[in-house]
Amino acid sequence: MLNTFSPSIFGTFIKEQRHKRNLSIEQFSYMTKYSTATISLFENESRSFDIRKFNLFLKGLQLNSDYLSPLENHLDNYFHQFAIGIIYEKEEQIDYYYHLLRELLSPYKGTTFFIIIHLVNLIYCLYNDSSIAEVPIDQLKDASYLFADNVAFLYYMYMAEYAYYINNEFADSLSYFAQSRQIMLKLKTHPYFQMYHYLLSQHYAAINDYENCLKHCQLAAQDFTEYQNFPRLVNTNIQTARAYMIIKDYSRAQSIHISTLSTAKQLNLVYEEKTIIYNMAYIEMICEHFQHAYDLFLQIPPSQMNEKHYRRFAYTCIRLNKYDEAKDALFQASNLIQDNYSTKETRILNYFLQTLNFHQSLKKLIQLYTQSQNILTLDEKEYLLHMIIWFSKQAKQYKKTIHYMELLFRLRIK
């Protein structure tokens, strides 16, 4: 039995193959010696599976009785190992079973059973933050009934992530979460369930509901601790600290960062370690502890710095009068920039370093804020306001200082 699928898939497969052969249910009844009522019931049955009937129907479709043997021998194990790899962030295991699944399902392309590959591709692409352009989402939207409950749970989880992360469809996302919750209540326990609160916390972070984000981060941390899923626990702690950063509880965020950094180093989680150090540097920068921020930025290897890291390191260097280092950081940023806002900010800081003209630089920063405030994230807006306030003080334009300090205050109490 294929435990990856629900009983529904076998009847759906027979119906699909019958239609492909342009066989009416009456013709198929004559060929198989089963009544049309029996065939119709089998094709639409969702609660049980009769292997004897299925094999006779395969024969009627001129398919061998061992047609599904490769899937029966390997699919359940391959899919479970792939899912566990995703949940525990085991990169080699993910890639190994991803390719095994694609190879295993290749002969079944164009059949109902291939739906599992569409789900695997969705999960794989979301995990790797890669394009899902080739994933047939419309087919997946109507496919939940084809999966066994534990697989359907993952289906709902990653359809929810697709909804909020890719499409900004937050109502749809919550609907998927609600359906996954029903499966949790039904099955009581399963290793896959540890992803529920983690992904739900990300949903709430995406809509800036940090009260619920923190609530589900706490529950996710409990789940990951129970299952000894330490890589995911590190990421949950990063998410928790990030939420505290947004609500401006910097001391609590830094406390979480410090305790989590040692775990990330022990587990050799290079990306997570870089993220924690950068977040710590950002907090020190926002709190105007620029030497501390500078020292933290230097702990990030150049190969792991992105354009945002370089831009903020450049501003830190400017505040410490390390102008040559600031110029070098902006040069590195300019080689990595991909969006219009970052290009403009880099040009403004380069202009300042070339001219040391606070007045004109302030004017350009204010213009950038006016043009971009509706597209900036909260931390980007906060960072830009901090720059404007400092430049206005240096330019002795104190009315502007007061005005933008008020904007920053309002931003912090949202």
Short mmCIF file of C-alpha atoms in Angstrom, two decimals:
data_model
loop_
_atom_site.label_atom_id
_atom_site.label_comp_id
_atom_site.label_asym_id
_atom_site.label_seq_id
_atom_site.Cartn_x
_atom_site.Cartn_y
_atom_site.Cartn_z
CA MET A 1 0.00 0.00 0.00
CA LEU A 2 1.21 3.50 -0.78
CA ASN A 3 0.88 5.32 2.54
CA THR A 4 1.88 8.63 0.97
CA PHE A 5 -1.49 8.81 -0.78
CA SER A 6 -5.10 8.60 0.35
CA PRO A 7 -7.37 5.84 -1.05
CA SER A 8 -8.89 8.47 -3.35
CA ILE A 9 -5.91 8.53 -5.65
CA PHE A 10 -6.42 4.99 -6.94
CA GLY A 11 -9.96 5.61 -8.13
CA THR A 12 -8.90 8.97 -9.54
CA PHE A 13 -6.10 7.24 -11.44
CA ILE A 14 -8.44 4.61 -12.94
CA LYS A 15 -10.91 7.30 -13.99
CA GLU A 16 -8.11 9.39 -15.50
CA GLN A 17 -6.72 6.45 -17.48
CA ARG A 18 -10.19 5.41 -18.65
CA HIS A 19 -10.84 8.90 -20.00
CA LYS A 20 -7.43 8.98 -21.71
CA ARG A 21 -8.45 5.85 -23.60
CA ASN A 22 -11.84 7.38 -24.47
CA LEU A 23 -13.61 4.54 -22.70
CA SER A 24 -17.11 5.18 -21.42
CA ILE A 25 -18.00 3.67 -18.08
CA GLU A 26 -20.32 1.27 -19.93
CA GLN A 27 -17.49 0.09 -22.19
CA PHE A 28 -15.19 -0.32 -19.21
CA SER A 29 -17.92 -2.26 -17.41
CA TYR A 30 -18.14 -4.68 -20.32
CA MET A 31 -14.34 -5.13 -20.39
CA THR A 32 -13.93 -5.72 -16.65
CA LYS A 33 -17.21 -7.54 -15.93
CA TYR A 34 -17.95 -5.04 -13.14
CA SER A 35 -21.17 -3.05 -13.04
CA THR A 36 -21.13 0.64 -13.87
CA ALA A 37 -22.22 1.32 -10.30
CA THR A 38 -19.25 -0.62 -8.91
CA ILE A 39 -16.83 1.18 -11.22
CA SER A 40 -18.32 4.57 -10.39
CA LEU A 41 -18.10 3.84 -6.67
CA PHE A 42 -14.46 2.77 -6.98
CA GLU A 43 -13.51 5.82 -9.05
CA ASN A 44 -15.06 8.16 -6.53
CA GLU A 45 -14.34 6.22 -3.31
CA SER A 46 -12.36 8.14 -0.69
CA ARG A 47 -12.51 5.90 2.39
CA SER A 48 -11.16 2.49 1.40
CA PHE A 49 -9.14 0.70 -1.26
CA ASP A 50 -9.81 -2.70 -2.85
CA ILE A 51 -6.56 -4.04 -4.31
CA ARG A 52 -8.34 -6.90 -6.12
CA LYS A 53 -10.61 -4.55 -8.04
CA PHE A 54 -7.72 -2.20 -8.73
CA ASN A 55 -5.65 -4.98 -10.32
CA LEU A 56 -8.59 -6.04 -12.49
CA PHE A 57 -9.10 -2.45 -13.58
CA LEU A 58 -5.39 -2.21 -14.43
CA LYS A 59 -5.80 -5.29 -16.60
CA GLY A 60 -8.79 -3.69 -18.31
CA LEU A 61 -6.60 -0.67 -19.05
CA GLN A 62 -3.89 -2.98 -20.43
CA LEU A 63 -1.49 -2.07 -17.62
CA ASN A 64 0.59 -4.67 -15.80
CA SER A 65 -0.43 -5.66 -12.29
CA ASP A 66 3.02 -4.56 -11.09
CA TYR A 67 2.55 -1.09 -12.62
CA LEU A 68 2.83 0.57 -9.20
CA SER A 69 5.54 -1.72 -7.79
CA PRO A 70 8.37 0.87 -7.99
CA LEU A 71 6.21 3.33 -6.05
CA GLU A 72 5.11 0.70 -3.55
CA ASN A 73 8.73 -0.28 -2.93
CA HIS A 74 10.23 3.18 -2.51
CA LEU A 75 7.87 6.19 -2.45
CA ASP A 76 6.87 6.19 1.22
CA ASN A 77 10.47 5.99 2.40
CA TYR A 78 11.83 8.48 -0.14
CA PHE A 79 9.18 11.08 0.62
CA HIS A 80 9.52 10.70 4.39
CA GLN A 81 13.31 11.05 4.21
CA PHE A 82 12.93 14.12 1.99
CA ALA A 83 10.43 15.66 4.43
CA ILE A 84 12.64 14.93 7.45
CA GLY A 85 15.56 16.50 5.59
CA ILE A 86 13.50 19.66 5.07
CA ILE A 87 12.30 19.76 8.66
CA TYR A 88 15.79 19.23 10.13
CA GLU A 89 17.54 21.30 7.43
CA LYS A 90 19.80 18.45 6.27
CA GLU A 91 20.99 19.76 2.91
CA GLU A 92 22.61 16.58 1.57
CA GLN A 93 19.63 14.46 2.56
CA ILE A 94 17.22 16.92 0.93
CA ASP A 95 19.08 16.94 -2.39
CA TYR A 96 19.66 13.17 -2.39
CA TYR A 97 16.02 12.23 -1.89
CA TYR A 98 14.76 15.08 -4.07
CA HIS A 99 16.59 13.61 -7.05
CA LEU A 100 15.57 10.05 -6.13
CA LEU A 101 11.93 11.12 -6.04
CA ARG A 102 12.15 12.83 -9.41
CA GLU A 103 13.78 9.74 -10.92
CA LEU A 104 11.25 7.40 -9.29
CA LEU A 105 8.22 9.38 -10.47
CA SER A 106 9.52 10.10 -13.97
CA PRO A 107 7.72 7.08 -15.56
CA TYR A 108 4.46 8.29 -14.01
CA LYS A 109 4.56 11.78 -15.50
CA GLY A 110 1.16 12.68 -16.87
CA THR A 111 -0.66 10.52 -14.32
CA THR A 112 -2.37 11.41 -11.06
CA PHE A 113 0.53 9.92 -9.09
CA PHE A 114 2.86 12.62 -10.41
CA ILE A 115 1.07 15.12 -8.15
CA ILE A 116 3.50 14.18 -5.38
CA ILE A 117 6.37 15.60 -7.44
CA HIS A 118 4.53 18.90 -7.76
CA LEU A 119 4.28 19.02 -3.96
CA VAL A 120 7.93 18.02 -3.56
CA ASN A 121 8.97 20.76 -6.01
CA LEU A 122 6.92 23.36 -4.13
CA ILE A 123 8.50 22.41 -0.80
CA TYR A 124 11.99 22.26 -2.34
CA CYS A 125 11.69 25.66 -4.04
CA LEU A 126 10.29 27.39 -0.95
CA TYR A 127 13.04 25.87 1.19
CA ASN A 128 15.75 27.05 -1.21
CA ASP A 129 14.05 30.38 -1.91
CA SER A 130 14.18 29.59 -5.63
CA SER A 131 11.71 30.19 -8.44
CA ILE A 132 8.45 28.25 -8.33
CA ALA A 133 7.53 29.27 -11.87
CA GLU A 134 7.45 25.65 -13.03
CA VAL A 135 5.31 24.41 -10.12
CA PRO A 136 1.68 24.00 -11.33
CA ILE A 137 0.03 25.69 -8.36
CA ASP A 138 -3.44 25.48 -9.93
CA GLN A 139 -3.17 21.68 -10.00
CA LEU A 140 -1.98 21.58 -6.41
CA LYS A 141 -4.81 23.79 -5.16
CA ASP A 142 -7.32 21.00 -5.77
CA ALA A 143 -5.10 18.08 -4.77
CA SER A 144 -5.30 17.83 -0.98
CA TYR A 145 -7.73 14.88 -1.09
CA LEU A 146 -5.12 12.77 -2.91
CA PHE A 147 -2.68 12.75 0.00
CA ALA A 148 -2.60 10.77 3.23
CA ASP A 149 -3.21 12.89 6.33
CA ASN A 150 0.44 13.32 7.31
CA VAL A 151 1.38 14.35 3.77
CA ALA A 152 -1.71 16.55 3.52
CA PHE A 153 -0.46 18.33 6.64
CA LEU A 154 2.74 19.29 4.82
CA TYR A 155 0.68 20.17 1.76
CA TYR A 156 -1.37 22.68 3.77
CA MET A 157 1.74 24.04 5.50
CA TYR A 158 3.57 24.81 2.29
CA MET A 159 0.52 26.01 0.43
CA ALA A 160 0.13 28.44 3.35
CA GLU A 161 3.76 29.52 2.97
CA TYR A 162 3.24 29.98 -0.75
CA ALA A 163 0.13 32.06 -0.05
CA TYR A 164 1.76 34.51 2.38
CA TYR A 165 5.35 34.49 1.13
CA ILE A 166 4.84 34.56 -2.62
CA ASN A 167 1.33 35.92 -3.20
CA ASN A 168 0.62 38.02 -0.07
CA GLU A 169 -2.68 36.15 0.23
CA PHE A 170 -2.88 36.21 4.00
CA ALA A 171 -6.52 35.09 4.30
CA ASP A 172 -5.77 32.05 2.13
CA SER A 173 -2.71 31.36 4.25
CA LEU A 174 -4.75 31.26 7.47
CA SER A 175 -7.29 28.98 5.80
CA TYR A 176 -4.53 26.49 4.97
CA PHE A 177 -3.20 26.71 8.52
CA ALA A 178 -6.69 26.01 9.86
CA GLN A 179 -6.94 22.87 7.74
CA SER A 180 -3.52 21.68 8.87
CA ARG A 181 -4.66 22.24 12.45
CA GLN A 182 -7.58 19.87 11.89
CA ILE A 183 -5.15 17.15 10.84
CA MET A 184 -3.09 17.76 13.98
CA LEU A 185 -6.20 17.32 16.13
CA LYS A 186 -7.02 14.12 14.26
CA LEU A 187 -3.59 12.45 14.33
CA LYS A 188 -2.51 13.87 17.73
CA THR A 189 1.23 13.56 17.08
CA HIS A 190 3.65 13.30 14.16
CA PRO A 191 7.23 14.54 13.55
CA TYR A 192 5.95 16.77 10.73
CA PHE A 193 3.77 18.74 13.17
CA GLN A 194 6.78 20.58 14.62
CA MET A 195 6.67 22.88 11.58
CA TYR A 196 3.20 24.25 12.38
CA HIS A 197 4.02 26.99 14.88
CA TYR A 198 7.27 27.85 13.11
CA LEU A 199 5.62 28.58 9.76
CA LEU A 200 2.66 30.27 11.45
CA SER A 201 5.05 32.62 13.27
CA GLN A 202 6.46 33.62 9.87
CA HIS A 203 2.95 34.30 8.60
CA TYR A 204 2.30 36.70 11.49
CA ALA A 205 5.69 38.35 11.01
CA ALA A 206 4.77 38.96 7.36
CA ILE A 207 1.68 40.93 8.44
CA ASN A 208 3.54 42.75 11.25
CA ASP A 209 1.51 41.02 13.99
CA TYR A 210 4.42 40.54 16.35
CA GLU A 211 2.34 39.61 19.38
CA ASN A 212 1.12 36.47 17.62
CA CYS A 213 4.51 36.00 15.98
CA LEU A 214 6.19 35.82 19.39
CA LYS A 215 3.47 33.53 20.74
CA HIS A 216 4.03 31.00 17.97
CA CYS A 217 7.81 31.38 18.13
CA GLN A 218 7.63 30.30 21.77
CA LEU A 219 5.49 27.28 20.88
CA ALA A 220 7.78 26.41 17.95
CA ALA A 221 10.81 26.54 20.25
CA GLN A 222 9.09 24.06 22.57
CA ASP A 223 8.35 21.72 19.65
CA PHE A 224 11.88 21.87 18.25
CA THR A 225 13.36 21.30 21.70
CA GLU A 226 11.14 18.24 22.18
CA TYR A 227 12.23 16.80 18.82
CA GLN A 228 15.87 17.90 19.34
CA ASN A 229 15.67 19.85 16.10
CA PHE A 230 18.42 22.30 16.97
CA PRO A 231 18.93 23.89 13.52
CA ARG A 232 15.26 24.90 13.44
CA LEU A 233 15.48 26.01 17.07
CA VAL A 234 18.28 28.38 16.08
CA ASN A 235 16.14 29.81 13.28
CA THR A 236 13.18 30.16 15.64
CA ASN A 237 15.35 32.10 18.07
CA ILE A 238 16.50 34.35 15.22
CA GLN A 239 12.85 34.96 14.33
CA THR A 240 12.07 35.69 17.99
CA ALA A 241 14.94 38.16 18.28
CA ARG A 242 13.87 39.74 15.00
CA ALA A 243 10.38 40.30 16.40
CA TYR A 244 11.85 41.96 19.49
CA MET A 245 13.99 44.14 17.22
CA ILE A 246 10.90 45.33 15.37
CA ILE A 247 9.09 46.23 18.60
CA LYS A 248 12.31 47.95 19.77
CA ASP A 249 13.05 45.67 22.72
CA TYR A 250 16.71 45.66 21.78
CA SER A 251 18.08 44.35 25.07
CA ARG A 252 15.94 41.22 24.88
CA ALA A 253 16.82 40.76 21.21
CA GLN A 254 20.54 41.01 21.94
CA SER A 255 20.23 38.56 24.83
CA ILE A 256 18.64 36.00 22.50
CA HIS A 257 21.27 36.70 19.83
CA ILE A 258 24.14 36.09 22.25
CA SER A 259 22.74 32.80 23.54
CA THR A 260 21.83 31.59 20.04
CA LEU A 261 25.15 32.54 18.44
CA SER A 262 27.09 29.94 20.41
CA THR A 263 24.64 27.21 19.33
CA ALA A 264 24.88 28.28 15.69
CA LYS A 265 28.67 28.07 15.89
CA GLN A 266 28.56 24.63 17.53
CA LEU A 267 26.26 23.35 14.78
CA ASN A 268 28.36 25.05 12.07
CA LEU A 269 25.31 26.92 10.78
CA VAL A 270 27.24 29.44 8.70
CA TYR A 271 24.28 31.38 7.27
CA GLU A 272 22.53 31.61 10.64
CA GLU A 273 25.75 32.72 12.35
CA LYS A 274 26.16 35.51 9.81
CA THR A 275 22.52 36.56 10.25
CA ILE A 276 22.85 36.75 14.03
CA ILE A 277 26.06 38.80 13.87
CA TYR A 278 24.55 41.18 11.33
CA ASN A 279 21.40 41.64 13.45
CA MET A 280 23.55 42.35 16.50
CA ALA A 281 25.57 44.89 14.50
CA TYR A 282 22.37 46.54 13.28
CA ILE A 283 21.08 46.95 16.83
CA GLU A 284 24.38 48.46 17.98
CA MET A 285 24.29 50.82 15.00
CA ILE A 286 20.70 51.93 15.69
CA CYS A 287 21.61 52.45 19.35
CA GLU A 288 24.58 54.54 18.14
CA HIS A 289 27.19 52.20 19.58
CA PHE A 290 29.16 52.46 16.38
CA GLN A 291 32.44 50.97 17.56
CA HIS A 292 30.58 47.86 18.75
CA ALA A 293 28.72 47.72 15.44
CA TYR A 294 31.99 48.11 13.53
CA ASP A 295 33.64 45.27 15.46
CA LEU A 296 30.67 43.00 14.78
CA PHE A 297 30.58 43.78 11.05
CA LEU A 298 34.24 42.76 10.83
CA GLN A 299 33.29 39.30 12.12
CA ILE A 300 31.27 38.61 8.96
CA PRO A 301 33.50 37.13 6.22
CA PRO A 302 33.47 39.27 3.04
CA SER A 303 32.15 36.31 1.05
CA GLN A 304 29.01 36.36 3.19
CA MET A 305 28.35 40.11 3.06
CA ASN A 306 25.47 41.27 0.89
CA GLU A 307 24.83 44.77 -0.41
CA LYS A 308 22.70 45.76 2.60
CA HIS A 309 25.47 44.67 4.96
CA TYR A 310 27.99 46.76 3.04
CA ARG A 311 25.73 49.83 2.97
CA ARG A 312 25.17 49.75 6.71
CA PHE A 313 28.80 49.01 7.39
CA ALA A 314 29.65 52.06 5.26
CA TYR A 315 27.37 54.28 7.37
CA THR A 316 28.96 52.86 10.52
CA CYS A 317 32.40 53.74 9.13
CA ILE A 318 31.22 57.26 8.28
CA ARG A 319 30.09 57.77 11.87
CA LEU A 320 33.54 56.64 13.04
CA ASN A 321 35.29 58.91 10.49
CA LYS A 322 36.72 55.84 8.76
CA TYR A 323 36.05 57.33 5.35
CA ASP A 324 38.38 55.13 3.31
CA GLU A 325 36.75 52.00 4.69
CA ALA A 326 33.34 53.51 3.98
CA LYS A 327 34.33 54.14 0.36
CA ASP A 328 35.53 50.57 -0.02
CA ALA A 329 32.31 49.20 1.51
CA LEU A 330 30.19 51.28 -0.87
CA PHE A 331 32.25 50.06 -3.80
CA GLN A 332 31.56 46.47 -2.74
CA ALA A 333 27.86 47.29 -2.32
CA SER A 334 27.64 48.84 -5.79
CA ASN A 335 28.82 45.54 -7.29
CA LEU A 336 25.97 43.67 -5.61
CA ILE A 337 23.04 46.09 -5.74
CA GLN A 338 19.90 44.93 -7.52
CA ASP A 339 17.23 47.52 -6.64
CA ASN A 340 16.69 51.22 -7.27
CA TYR A 341 16.48 52.29 -3.60
CA SER A 342 19.82 50.76 -2.68
CA THR A 343 21.46 52.35 -5.71
CA LYS A 344 20.22 55.81 -4.67
CA GLU A 345 21.34 55.39 -1.05
CA THR A 346 24.79 54.27 -2.16
CA ARG A 347 25.10 57.27 -4.49
CA ILE A 348 24.14 59.66 -1.68
CA LEU A 349 26.70 58.24 0.73
CA ASN A 350 29.34 58.30 -2.01
CA TYR A 351 28.43 61.93 -2.71
CA PHE A 352 28.93 62.76 0.95
CA LEU A 353 32.31 61.03 1.07
CA GLN A 354 33.43 62.96 -2.01
CA THR A 355 32.16 66.38 -0.86
CA LEU A 356 31.66 66.15 2.94
CA ASN A 357 28.66 68.41 2.27
CA PHE A 358 26.12 67.72 5.02
CA HIS A 359 23.51 70.14 3.67
CA GLN A 360 23.27 68.67 0.17
CA SER A 361 23.57 65.11 1.47
CA LEU A 362 20.71 65.77 3.89
CA LYS A 363 18.59 67.17 1.08
CA LYS A 364 19.20 64.04 -0.99
CA LEU A 365 18.41 61.73 1.95
CA ILE A 366 15.13 63.52 2.68
CA GLN A 367 14.18 63.29 -0.99
CA LEU A 368 14.98 59.56 -0.91
CA TYR A 369 12.81 59.09 2.19
CA THR A 370 9.90 60.98 0.64
CA GLN A 371 10.09 58.92 -2.55
CA SER A 372 10.59 55.54 -0.88
CA GLN A 373 8.79 55.55 2.49
CA ASN A 374 5.83 53.55 1.18
CA ILE A 375 8.00 50.70 -0.09
CA LEU A 376 10.51 50.42 2.75
CA THR A 377 10.43 47.79 5.45
CA LEU A 378 10.25 48.98 9.05
CA ASP A 379 13.96 48.49 9.69
CA GLU A 380 14.91 50.19 6.40
CA LYS A 381 12.71 53.16 7.29
CA GLU A 382 14.18 53.29 10.80
CA TYR A 383 17.72 53.17 9.45
CA LEU A 384 17.07 55.94 6.92
CA LEU A 385 15.46 58.15 9.57
CA HIS A 386 18.50 57.68 11.80
CA MET A 387 20.75 58.85 8.97
CA ILE A 388 18.54 61.89 8.26
CA ILE A 389 18.52 62.87 11.94
CA TRP A 390 22.29 62.66 12.21
CA PHE A 391 22.92 64.55 8.96
CA SER A 392 20.43 67.26 10.01
CA LYS A 393 22.29 67.72 13.30
CA GLN A 394 25.61 68.02 11.48
CA ALA A 395 24.03 70.53 9.10
CA LYS A 396 22.62 72.42 12.13
CA GLN A 397 19.11 72.18 10.66
CA TYR A 398 17.52 71.48 14.03
CA LYS A 399 13.91 71.95 12.96
CA LYS A 400 14.41 69.07 10.57
CA THR A 401 16.07 67.12 13.37
CA ILE A 402 13.00 67.54 15.58
CA HIS A 403 10.61 66.72 12.73
CA TYR A 404 12.34 63.48 11.78
CA MET A 405 12.81 62.49 15.42
CA GLU A 406 9.04 62.76 15.76
CA LEU A 407 8.59 60.53 12.70
CA LEU A 408 11.00 58.01 14.21
CA PHE A 409 9.10 58.09 17.51
CA ARG A 410 5.80 57.45 15.72
CA LEU A 411 7.39 54.60 13.82
CA ARG A 412 8.51 53.00 17.07
CA ILE A 413 5.07 53.07 18.69
CA LYS A 414 3.19 51.60 15.71
#
